[in-house]
Amino acid sequence: MLRAIRFIVDLFTQRHGIVAFVFFLALGLLMRQAPNTIRESIVSSAVSTLYFPAQRIVSAVGHYKAVALENEQLKEENARLRQETYHAREGLQELARLHTLVRFDDKWDFPIVTARVIGHNPGRFLTTMVINRGTEHGVKENMPVFSMNGLVGKISKAGISHSRVQLLVDPNLKLSVMDRRTRVVGFLESMDGVRLTALVPTHAGVHAGDTLVTSGLGGIFPKGIPVGTVKEVRKSDLDVMRQMEVSPFQDFSILEEVFVMEKEPDWIIKELLDE
């Protein structure tokens, strides 16, 4: 039966009109005399043959929609898994940083408060930042702030739940430092909010590459907190002094967590601060 239908299609596609006319005329006469079962079989075969391409198209469209939907779902799942992986990696890095910071607890005889950096000053230069710890956590003004790399600065203003940190590069912050090798003491400051310099006596013998730490003088910072390395030593305006270019150990622009040392200024320094 299928061959007969295909033969009919070939007749039409090849434009044999006369042959087709005669064929259909004979087919019509035969169907009039044929039993009902044969008629139904012929009609069913013809309809199936004519609608088969349409069924294939509908099926293909449905399959394409299903594949497209599955593809979108896979993309969403991939994005979610990437985000979860990113958060897990960030958590592991933060845990490693905090683990290193905790080691400072045993180095000085002062309690330590862990804090997260939540803001920076909006000015042209990065001289202050905000942390998520305040007086309700034991943080007070003039307490030292440091990271696992070295000294960061001090608390300049303490709120109830937040505090502002004055960074080493703030021109208003003066710091007494000591060369770890020669033990000579100098004063560290920033003139422009970017570079750090320190003055030491000419005869001190300080060289590039030396390490500077807090001297313990001044009553605010305890002795021995790493500050930075000497990049360059050059003459100053005073013949008896040498000026050092200092590279801090801590890059302040990438700080995420810091430690606040619960050390209040020594009593004589506190009196000077209160004046």
PDB file of C-alpha atoms in Angstrom:
ATOM      1  CA  MET A   1       0.000   0.000   0.000  1.00  0.00           C
ATOM      2  CA  LEU A   2       2.803   2.375   0.809  1.00  0.00           C
ATOM      3  CA  ARG A   3       4.401   1.714  -2.542  1.00  0.00           C
ATOM      4  CA  ALA A   4       1.143   2.647  -4.217  1.00  0.00           C
ATOM      5  CA  ILE A   5       0.981   5.940  -2.365  1.00  0.00           C
ATOM      6  CA  ARG A   6       4.593   6.749  -3.205  1.00  0.00           C
ATOM      7  CA  PHE A   7       3.843   5.958  -6.840  1.00  0.00           C
ATOM      8  CA  ILE A   8       1.005   8.459  -6.720  1.00  0.00           C
ATOM      9  CA  VAL A   9       3.307  11.125  -5.241  1.00  0.00           C
ATOM     10  CA  ASP A  10       5.882  10.451  -7.995  1.00  0.00           C
ATOM     11  CA  LEU A  11       3.227  10.914 -10.639  1.00  0.00           C
ATOM     12  CA  PHE A  12       2.376  14.356  -9.286  1.00  0.00           C
ATOM     13  CA  THR A  13       5.954  15.486  -8.767  1.00  0.00           C
ATOM     14  CA  GLN A  14       6.885  14.475 -12.286  1.00  0.00           C
ATOM     15  CA  ARG A  15       3.861  16.368 -13.609  1.00  0.00           C
ATOM     16  CA  HIS A  16       2.379  13.400 -15.452  1.00  0.00           C
ATOM     17  CA  GLY A  17      -1.111  14.862 -15.290  1.00  0.00           C
ATOM     18  CA  ILE A  18      -2.821  12.568 -17.712  1.00  0.00           C
ATOM     19  CA  VAL A  19      -1.463   9.426 -16.149  1.00  0.00           C
ATOM     20  CA  ALA A  20      -2.422  10.719 -12.740  1.00  0.00           C
ATOM     21  CA  PHE A  21      -5.931  11.527 -13.916  1.00  0.00           C
ATOM     22  CA  VAL A  22      -6.436   8.064 -15.343  1.00  0.00           C
ATOM     23  CA  PHE A  23      -4.957   6.479 -12.233  1.00  0.00           C
ATOM     24  CA  PHE A  24      -7.241   8.348  -9.858  1.00  0.00           C
ATOM     25  CA  LEU A  25     -10.259   7.711 -12.023  1.00  0.00           C
ATOM     26  CA  ALA A  26      -9.565   3.979 -11.940  1.00  0.00           C
ATOM     27  CA  LEU A  27      -8.805   4.130  -8.237  1.00  0.00           C
ATOM     28  CA  GLY A  28     -12.119   5.891  -7.583  1.00  0.00           C
ATOM     29  CA  LEU A  29     -14.071   3.291  -9.494  1.00  0.00           C
ATOM     30  CA  LEU A  30     -12.333   0.492  -7.629  1.00  0.00           C
ATOM     31  CA  MET A  31     -12.956   2.100  -4.238  1.00  0.00           C
ATOM     32  CA  ARG A  32     -16.682   2.462  -4.991  1.00  0.00           C
ATOM     33  CA  GLN A  33     -16.909  -1.278  -5.475  1.00  0.00           C
ATOM     34  CA  ALA A  34     -14.406  -2.224  -2.747  1.00  0.00           C
ATOM     35  CA  PRO A  35     -15.522  -3.265   0.742  1.00  0.00           C
ATOM     36  CA  ASN A  36     -15.471  -0.660   3.538  1.00  0.00           C
ATOM     37  CA  THR A  37     -12.420  -2.192   5.244  1.00  0.00           C
ATOM     38  CA  ILE A  38     -10.297  -1.783   2.120  1.00  0.00           C
ATOM     39  CA  ARG A  39     -11.479   1.822   1.687  1.00  0.00           C
ATOM     40  CA  GLU A  40     -10.547   2.682   5.263  1.00  0.00           C
ATOM     41  CA  SER A  41      -7.150   1.040   4.823  1.00  0.00           C
ATOM     42  CA  ILE A  42      -6.418   3.042   1.661  1.00  0.00           C
ATOM     43  CA  VAL A  43      -7.514   6.345   3.245  1.00  0.00           C
ATOM     44  CA  SER A  44      -5.558   5.665   6.444  1.00  0.00           C
ATOM     45  CA  SER A  45      -2.371   4.877   4.500  1.00  0.00           C
ATOM     46  CA  ALA A  46      -2.737   7.994   2.387  1.00  0.00           C
ATOM     47  CA  VAL A  47      -3.327  10.276   5.390  1.00  0.00           C
ATOM     48  CA  SER A  48      -0.381   8.764   7.276  1.00  0.00           C
ATOM     49  CA  THR A  49       1.927   9.294   4.304  1.00  0.00           C
ATOM     50  CA  LEU A  50       0.831  12.918   3.824  1.00  0.00           C
ATOM     51  CA  TYR A  51       1.087  13.866   7.513  1.00  0.00           C
ATOM     52  CA  PHE A  52       4.349  12.013   8.256  1.00  0.00           C
ATOM     53  CA  PRO A  53       6.632  14.999   7.361  1.00  0.00           C
ATOM     54  CA  ALA A  54       4.515  17.322   9.499  1.00  0.00           C
ATOM     55  CA  GLN A  55       4.744  14.901  12.403  1.00  0.00           C
ATOM     56  CA  ARG A  56       8.514  14.793  12.006  1.00  0.00           C
ATOM     57  CA  ILE A  57       8.700  18.594  12.104  1.00  0.00           C
ATOM     58  CA  VAL A  58       6.483  18.850  15.203  1.00  0.00           C
ATOM     59  CA  SER A  59       8.529  16.166  16.937  1.00  0.00           C
ATOM     60  CA  ALA A  60      11.805  17.931  16.049  1.00  0.00           C
ATOM     61  CA  VAL A  61      10.500  21.266  17.386  1.00  0.00           C
ATOM     62  CA  GLY A  62       9.435  19.633  20.645  1.00  0.00           C
ATOM     63  CA  HIS A  63      12.827  17.950  21.008  1.00  0.00           C
ATOM     64  CA  TYR A  64      14.638  21.258  20.340  1.00  0.00           C
ATOM     65  CA  LYS A  65      12.582  23.042  23.027  1.00  0.00           C
ATOM     66  CA  ALA A  66      13.349  20.289  25.523  1.00  0.00           C
ATOM     67  CA  VAL A  67      17.090  20.457  24.753  1.00  0.00           C
ATOM     68  CA  ALA A  68      17.080  24.283  24.996  1.00  0.00           C
ATOM     69  CA  LEU A  69      15.321  24.138  28.383  1.00  0.00           C
ATOM     70  CA  GLU A  70      17.766  21.543  29.671  1.00  0.00           C
ATOM     71  CA  ASN A  71      20.675  23.671  28.429  1.00  0.00           C
ATOM     72  CA  GLU A  72      19.390  26.723  30.331  1.00  0.00           C
ATOM     73  CA  GLN A  73      18.967  24.652  33.481  1.00  0.00           C
ATOM     74  CA  LEU A  74      22.524  23.351  33.145  1.00  0.00           C
ATOM     75  CA  LYS A  75      23.820  26.901  32.704  1.00  0.00           C
ATOM     76  CA  GLU A  76      22.024  28.040  35.864  1.00  0.00           C
ATOM     77  CA  GLU A  77      23.359  25.057  37.805  1.00  0.00           C
ATOM     78  CA  ASN A  78      26.881  25.741  36.545  1.00  0.00           C
ATOM     79  CA  ALA A  79      26.660  29.391  37.636  1.00  0.00           C
ATOM     80  CA  ARG A  80      25.403  28.359  41.082  1.00  0.00           C
ATOM     81  CA  LEU A  81      28.203  25.825  41.518  1.00  0.00           C
ATOM     82  CA  ARG A  82      30.798  28.414  40.428  1.00  0.00           C
ATOM     83  CA  GLN A  83      29.455  30.868  43.027  1.00  0.00           C
ATOM     84  CA  GLU A  84      29.547  28.232  45.764  1.00  0.00           C
ATOM     85  CA  THR A  85      33.123  27.323  44.813  1.00  0.00           C
ATOM     86  CA  TYR A  86      34.122  31.005  44.924  1.00  0.00           C
ATOM     87  CA  HIS A  87      32.605  31.465  48.400  1.00  0.00           C
ATOM     88  CA  ALA A  88      34.276  28.294  49.653  1.00  0.00           C
ATOM     89  CA  ARG A  89      37.670  29.447  48.322  1.00  0.00           C
ATOM     90  CA  GLU A  90      37.206  32.871  49.941  1.00  0.00           C
ATOM     91  CA  GLY A  91      36.305  31.196  53.229  1.00  0.00           C
ATOM     92  CA  LEU A  92      39.445  29.062  53.176  1.00  0.00           C
ATOM     93  CA  GLN A  93      41.640  32.076  52.428  1.00  0.00           C
ATOM     94  CA  GLU A  94      40.050  34.063  55.239  1.00  0.00           C
ATOM     95  CA  LEU A  95      40.532  31.143  57.638  1.00  0.00           C
ATOM     96  CA  ALA A  96      44.228  30.959  56.719  1.00  0.00           C
ATOM     97  CA  ARG A  97      44.660  34.705  57.291  1.00  0.00           C
ATOM     98  CA  LEU A  98      42.913  34.615  60.654  1.00  0.00           C
ATOM     99  CA  HIS A  99      44.933  31.576  61.720  1.00  0.00           C
ATOM    100  CA  THR A 100      48.121  33.540  61.060  1.00  0.00           C
ATOM    101  CA  LEU A 101      46.799  36.592  62.879  1.00  0.00           C
ATOM    102  CA  VAL A 102      45.904  34.591  65.977  1.00  0.00           C
ATOM    103  CA  ARG A 103      49.587  33.799  66.491  1.00  0.00           C
ATOM    104  CA  PHE A 104      50.147  37.422  67.526  1.00  0.00           C
ATOM    105  CA  ASP A 105      48.059  36.795  70.640  1.00  0.00           C
ATOM    106  CA  ASP A 106      50.991  35.122  72.364  1.00  0.00           C
ATOM    107  CA  LYS A 107      53.627  37.671  71.331  1.00  0.00           C
ATOM    108  CA  TRP A 108      52.478  40.577  73.512  1.00  0.00           C
ATOM    109  CA  ASP A 109      50.858  40.623  76.931  1.00  0.00           C
ATOM    110  CA  PHE A 110      47.729  42.375  75.703  1.00  0.00           C
ATOM    111  CA  PRO A 111      44.347  41.039  74.586  1.00  0.00           C
ATOM    112  CA  ILE A 112      43.696  41.100  70.856  1.00  0.00           C
ATOM    113  CA  VAL A 113      40.457  42.004  69.053  1.00  0.00           C
ATOM    114  CA  THR A 114      39.960  40.722  65.527  1.00  0.00           C
ATOM    115  CA  ALA A 115      38.239  43.201  63.202  1.00  0.00           C
ATOM    116  CA  ARG A 116      37.117  43.370  59.603  1.00  0.00           C
ATOM    117  CA  VAL A 117      37.755  46.364  57.357  1.00  0.00           C
ATOM    118  CA  ILE A 118      34.406  47.717  56.157  1.00  0.00           C
ATOM    119  CA  GLY A 119      35.301  51.108  54.679  1.00  0.00           C
ATOM    120  CA  HIS A 120      37.986  53.557  53.560  1.00  0.00           C
ATOM    121  CA  ASN A 121      38.195  57.314  53.626  1.00  0.00           C
ATOM    122  CA  PRO A 122      36.791  58.885  50.433  1.00  0.00           C
ATOM    123  CA  GLY A 123      39.725  61.246  49.953  1.00  0.00           C
ATOM    124  CA  ARG A 124      42.390  61.206  47.269  1.00  0.00           C
ATOM    125  CA  PHE A 125      44.851  59.291  49.454  1.00  0.00           C
ATOM    126  CA  LEU A 126      44.154  56.292  51.655  1.00  0.00           C
ATOM    127  CA  THR A 127      44.942  57.587  55.151  1.00  0.00           C
ATOM    128  CA  THR A 128      42.070  56.180  57.240  1.00  0.00           C
ATOM    129  CA  MET A 129      39.734  53.205  57.227  1.00  0.00           C
ATOM    130  CA  VAL A 130      36.753  51.900  59.215  1.00  0.00           C
ATOM    131  CA  ILE A 131      36.542  48.585  61.079  1.00  0.00           C
ATOM    132  CA  ASN A 132      33.537  46.725  62.501  1.00  0.00           C
ATOM    133  CA  ARG A 133      34.620  46.834  66.147  1.00  0.00           C
ATOM    134  CA  GLY A 134      34.027  49.545  68.729  1.00  0.00           C
ATOM    135  CA  THR A 135      33.790  50.279  72.447  1.00  0.00           C
ATOM    136  CA  GLU A 136      31.336  47.430  73.019  1.00  0.00           C
ATOM    137  CA  HIS A 137      34.136  45.098  71.885  1.00  0.00           C
ATOM    138  CA  GLY A 138      36.805  46.723  74.082  1.00  0.00           C
ATOM    139  CA  VAL A 139      38.246  49.018  71.396  1.00  0.00           C
ATOM    140  CA  LYS A 140      39.342  52.500  72.495  1.00  0.00           C
ATOM    141  CA  GLU A 141      41.124  55.452  70.949  1.00  0.00           C
ATOM    142  CA  ASN A 142      44.919  55.270  70.475  1.00  0.00           C
ATOM    143  CA  MET A 143      45.009  51.481  70.574  1.00  0.00           C
ATOM    144  CA  PRO A 144      47.544  49.968  68.109  1.00  0.00           C
ATOM    145  CA  VAL A 145      46.243  48.286  64.957  1.00  0.00           C
ATOM    146  CA  PHE A 146      48.285  45.747  63.002  1.00  0.00           C
ATOM    147  CA  SER A 147      47.930  42.889  60.528  1.00  0.00           C
ATOM    148  CA  MET A 148      49.784  39.631  60.009  1.00  0.00           C
ATOM    149  CA  ASN A 149      52.285  41.589  57.898  1.00  0.00           C
ATOM    150  CA  GLY A 150      53.019  44.444  60.244  1.00  0.00           C
ATOM    151  CA  LEU A 151      51.858  47.712  61.782  1.00  0.00           C
ATOM    152  CA  VAL A 152      48.799  49.366  60.252  1.00  0.00           C
ATOM    153  CA  GLY A 153      48.189  52.388  62.495  1.00  0.00           C
ATOM    154  CA  LYS A 154      46.110  53.249  65.532  1.00  0.00           C
ATOM    155  CA  ILE A 155      42.492  53.843  66.521  1.00  0.00           C
ATOM    156  CA  SER A 156      41.732  57.532  65.996  1.00  0.00           C
ATOM    157  CA  LYS A 157      38.031  57.411  66.865  1.00  0.00           C
ATOM    158  CA  ALA A 158      36.035  54.676  68.592  1.00  0.00           C
ATOM    159  CA  GLY A 159      32.278  54.359  68.235  1.00  0.00           C
ATOM    160  CA  ILE A 160      29.995  51.845  69.891  1.00  0.00           C
ATOM    161  CA  SER A 161      30.224  49.197  67.150  1.00  0.00           C
ATOM    162  CA  HIS A 162      32.641  50.771  64.642  1.00  0.00           C
ATOM    163  CA  SER A 163      35.974  52.548  64.794  1.00  0.00           C
ATOM    164  CA  ARG A 164      38.185  54.644  62.570  1.00  0.00           C
ATOM    165  CA  VAL A 165      41.823  53.670  62.060  1.00  0.00           C
ATOM    166  CA  GLN A 166      44.536  56.235  61.350  1.00  0.00           C
ATOM    167  CA  LEU A 167      47.014  54.620  58.956  1.00  0.00           C
ATOM    168  CA  LEU A 168      50.797  54.969  59.003  1.00  0.00           C
ATOM    169  CA  VAL A 169      50.692  57.078  55.837  1.00  0.00           C
ATOM    170  CA  ASP A 170      48.533  59.737  57.485  1.00  0.00           C
ATOM    171  CA  PRO A 171      50.744  62.871  57.710  1.00  0.00           C
ATOM    172  CA  ASN A 172      49.340  63.521  61.193  1.00  0.00           C
ATOM    173  CA  LEU A 173      50.728  60.260  62.582  1.00  0.00           C
ATOM    174  CA  LYS A 174      54.294  60.304  63.964  1.00  0.00           C
ATOM    175  CA  LEU A 175      55.931  57.057  64.985  1.00  0.00           C
ATOM    176  CA  SER A 176      59.127  56.179  66.800  1.00  0.00           C
ATOM    177  CA  VAL A 177      60.892  53.301  65.038  1.00  0.00           C
ATOM    178  CA  MET A 178      64.067  51.305  65.603  1.00  0.00           C
ATOM    179  CA  ASP A 179      66.451  49.708  63.144  1.00  0.00           C
ATOM    180  CA  ARG A 180      66.516  46.038  64.120  1.00  0.00           C
ATOM    181  CA  ARG A 181      70.156  45.600  63.108  1.00  0.00           C
ATOM    182  CA  THR A 182      71.785  48.758  64.491  1.00  0.00           C
ATOM    183  CA  ARG A 183      69.202  49.402  67.275  1.00  0.00           C
ATOM    184  CA  VAL A 184      69.223  53.111  66.369  1.00  0.00           C
ATOM    185  CA  VAL A 185      65.967  54.993  66.918  1.00  0.00           C
ATOM    186  CA  GLY A 186      64.358  57.346  64.396  1.00  0.00           C
ATOM    187  CA  PHE A 187      61.006  59.000  63.711  1.00  0.00           C
ATOM    188  CA  LEU A 188      58.752  57.805  60.924  1.00  0.00           C
ATOM    189  CA  GLU A 189      56.235  60.029  59.137  1.00  0.00           C
ATOM    190  CA  SER A 190      54.565  60.677  55.798  1.00  0.00           C
ATOM    191  CA  MET A 191      54.766  64.114  54.236  1.00  0.00           C
ATOM    192  CA  ASP A 192      52.343  63.508  51.364  1.00  0.00           C
ATOM    193  CA  GLY A 193      50.009  60.709  52.483  1.00  0.00           C
ATOM    194  CA  VAL A 194      51.764  58.193  50.229  1.00  0.00           C
ATOM    195  CA  ARG A 195      55.486  57.796  50.967  1.00  0.00           C
ATOM    196  CA  LEU A 196      57.004  56.976  54.350  1.00  0.00           C
ATOM    197  CA  THR A 197      60.285  58.511  55.474  1.00  0.00           C
ATOM    198  CA  ALA A 198      62.309  58.388  58.683  1.00  0.00           C
ATOM    199  CA  LEU A 199      65.188  60.438  60.081  1.00  0.00           C
ATOM    200  CA  VAL A 200      68.154  58.800  61.835  1.00  0.00           C
ATOM    201  CA  PRO A 201      71.559  60.106  62.926  1.00  0.00           C
ATOM    202  CA  THR A 202      74.237  60.144  60.225  1.00  0.00           C
ATOM    203  CA  HIS A 203      76.586  57.937  62.256  1.00  0.00           C
ATOM    204  CA  ALA A 204      73.926  55.236  62.769  1.00  0.00           C
ATOM    205  CA  GLY A 205      75.108  53.085  59.866  1.00  0.00           C
ATOM    206  CA  VAL A 206      71.622  52.257  58.586  1.00  0.00           C
ATOM    207  CA  HIS A 207      71.596  50.618  55.137  1.00  0.00           C
ATOM    208  CA  ALA A 208      68.996  49.807  52.498  1.00  0.00           C
ATOM    209  CA  GLY A 209      67.331  46.506  53.278  1.00  0.00           C
ATOM    210  CA  ASP A 210      67.335  47.006  57.052  1.00  0.00           C
ATOM    211  CA  THR A 211      64.142  46.193  58.944  1.00  0.00           C
ATOM    212  CA  LEU A 212      62.339  48.793  61.048  1.00  0.00           C
ATOM    213  CA  VAL A 213      60.172  47.925  64.049  1.00  0.00           C
ATOM    214  CA  THR A 214      58.337  49.983  66.641  1.00  0.00           C
ATOM    215  CA  SER A 215      60.763  51.233  69.302  1.00  0.00           C
ATOM    216  CA  GLY A 216      58.317  51.178  72.216  1.00  0.00           C
ATOM    217  CA  LEU A 217      58.928  54.878  72.844  1.00  0.00           C
ATOM    218  CA  GLY A 218      55.946  57.182  72.898  1.00  0.00           C
ATOM    219  CA  GLY A 219      53.759  55.008  75.074  1.00  0.00           C
ATOM    220  CA  ILE A 220      51.229  53.961  72.410  1.00  0.00           C
ATOM    221  CA  PHE A 221      52.869  51.188  70.376  1.00  0.00           C
ATOM    222  CA  PRO A 222      54.662  48.330  72.133  1.00  0.00           C
ATOM    223  CA  LYS A 223      58.191  47.503  71.114  1.00  0.00           C
ATOM    224  CA  GLY A 224      58.874  45.092  68.263  1.00  0.00           C
ATOM    225  CA  ILE A 225      55.930  45.415  65.842  1.00  0.00           C
ATOM    226  CA  PRO A 226      57.310  45.136  62.260  1.00  0.00           C
ATOM    227  CA  VAL A 227      56.895  48.370  60.317  1.00  0.00           C
ATOM    228  CA  GLY A 228      58.804  48.107  57.038  1.00  0.00           C
ATOM    229  CA  THR A 229      62.152  47.955  55.277  1.00  0.00           C
ATOM    230  CA  VAL A 230      64.596  50.702  54.350  1.00  0.00           C
ATOM    231  CA  LYS A 231      64.518  51.284  50.575  1.00  0.00           C
ATOM    232  CA  GLU A 232      67.027  54.085  50.368  1.00  0.00           C
ATOM    233  CA  VAL A 233      69.224  56.241  52.624  1.00  0.00           C
ATOM    234  CA  ARG A 234      70.086  59.764  51.512  1.00  0.00           C
ATOM    235  CA  LYS A 235      71.236  63.089  52.921  1.00  0.00           C
ATOM    236  CA  SER A 236      68.713  65.337  54.616  1.00  0.00           C
ATOM    237  CA  ASP A 237      68.609  69.079  55.144  1.00  0.00           C
ATOM    238  CA  LEU A 238      70.574  68.538  58.360  1.00  0.00           C
ATOM    239  CA  ASP A 239      74.151  67.271  58.075  1.00  0.00           C
ATOM    240  CA  VAL A 240      73.844  65.272  61.292  1.00  0.00           C
ATOM    241  CA  MET A 241      70.797  63.340  60.031  1.00  0.00           C
ATOM    242  CA  ARG A 242      70.055  60.893  57.224  1.00  0.00           C
ATOM    243  CA  GLN A 243      66.663  60.456  55.614  1.00  0.00           C
ATOM    244  CA  MET A 244      65.410  56.937  54.943  1.00  0.00           C
ATOM    245  CA  GLU A 245      62.815  55.978  52.363  1.00  0.00           C
ATOM    246  CA  VAL A 246      60.702  53.269  53.981  1.00  0.00           C
ATOM    247  CA  SER A 247      58.563  50.590  52.305  1.00  0.00           C
ATOM    248  CA  PRO A 248      55.839  49.382  54.736  1.00  0.00           C
ATOM    249  CA  PHE A 249      55.291  45.661  55.159  1.00  0.00           C
ATOM    250  CA  GLN A 250      51.534  46.103  54.844  1.00  0.00           C
ATOM    251  CA  ASP A 251      49.795  47.215  51.653  1.00  0.00           C
ATOM    252  CA  PHE A 252      46.915  49.245  53.111  1.00  0.00           C
ATOM    253  CA  SER A 253      44.789  49.056  49.954  1.00  0.00           C
ATOM    254  CA  ILE A 254      44.228  45.287  50.238  1.00  0.00           C
ATOM    255  CA  LEU A 255      43.526  45.000  53.969  1.00  0.00           C
ATOM    256  CA  GLU A 256      40.555  42.809  54.873  1.00  0.00           C
ATOM    257  CA  GLU A 257      41.162  41.842  58.509  1.00  0.00           C
ATOM    258  CA  VAL A 258      43.219  43.544  61.222  1.00  0.00           C
ATOM    259  CA  PHE A 259      44.028  43.122  64.909  1.00  0.00           C
ATOM    260  CA  VAL A 260      43.414  45.770  67.526  1.00  0.00           C
ATOM    261  CA  MET A 261      45.721  45.471  70.516  1.00  0.00           C
ATOM    262  CA  GLU A 262      43.867  46.344  73.729  1.00  0.00           C
ATOM    263  CA  LYS A 263      46.750  48.431  74.987  1.00  0.00           C
ATOM    264  CA  GLU A 264      45.954  51.860  76.371  1.00  0.00           C
ATOM    265  CA  PRO A 265      48.615  54.606  76.295  1.00  0.00           C
ATOM    266  CA  ASP A 266      51.080  54.688  79.190  1.00  0.00           C
ATOM    267  CA  TRP A 267      49.983  56.983  81.977  1.00  0.00           C
ATOM    268  CA  ILE A 268      52.359  59.820  81.131  1.00  0.00           C
ATOM    269  CA  ILE A 269      51.357  59.716  77.473  1.00  0.00           C
ATOM    270  CA  LYS A 270      47.693  59.653  78.461  1.00  0.00           C
ATOM    271  CA  GLU A 271      48.223  62.854  80.429  1.00  0.00           C
ATOM    272  CA  LEU A 272      49.794  64.532  77.388  1.00  0.00           C
ATOM    273  CA  LEU A 273      46.933  63.322  75.156  1.00  0.00           C
ATOM    274  CA  ASP A 274      44.320  64.657  77.571  1.00  0.00           C
ATOM    275  CA  GLU A 275      45.869  68.125  77.691  1.00  0.00           C
TER     276      GLU A 275
END
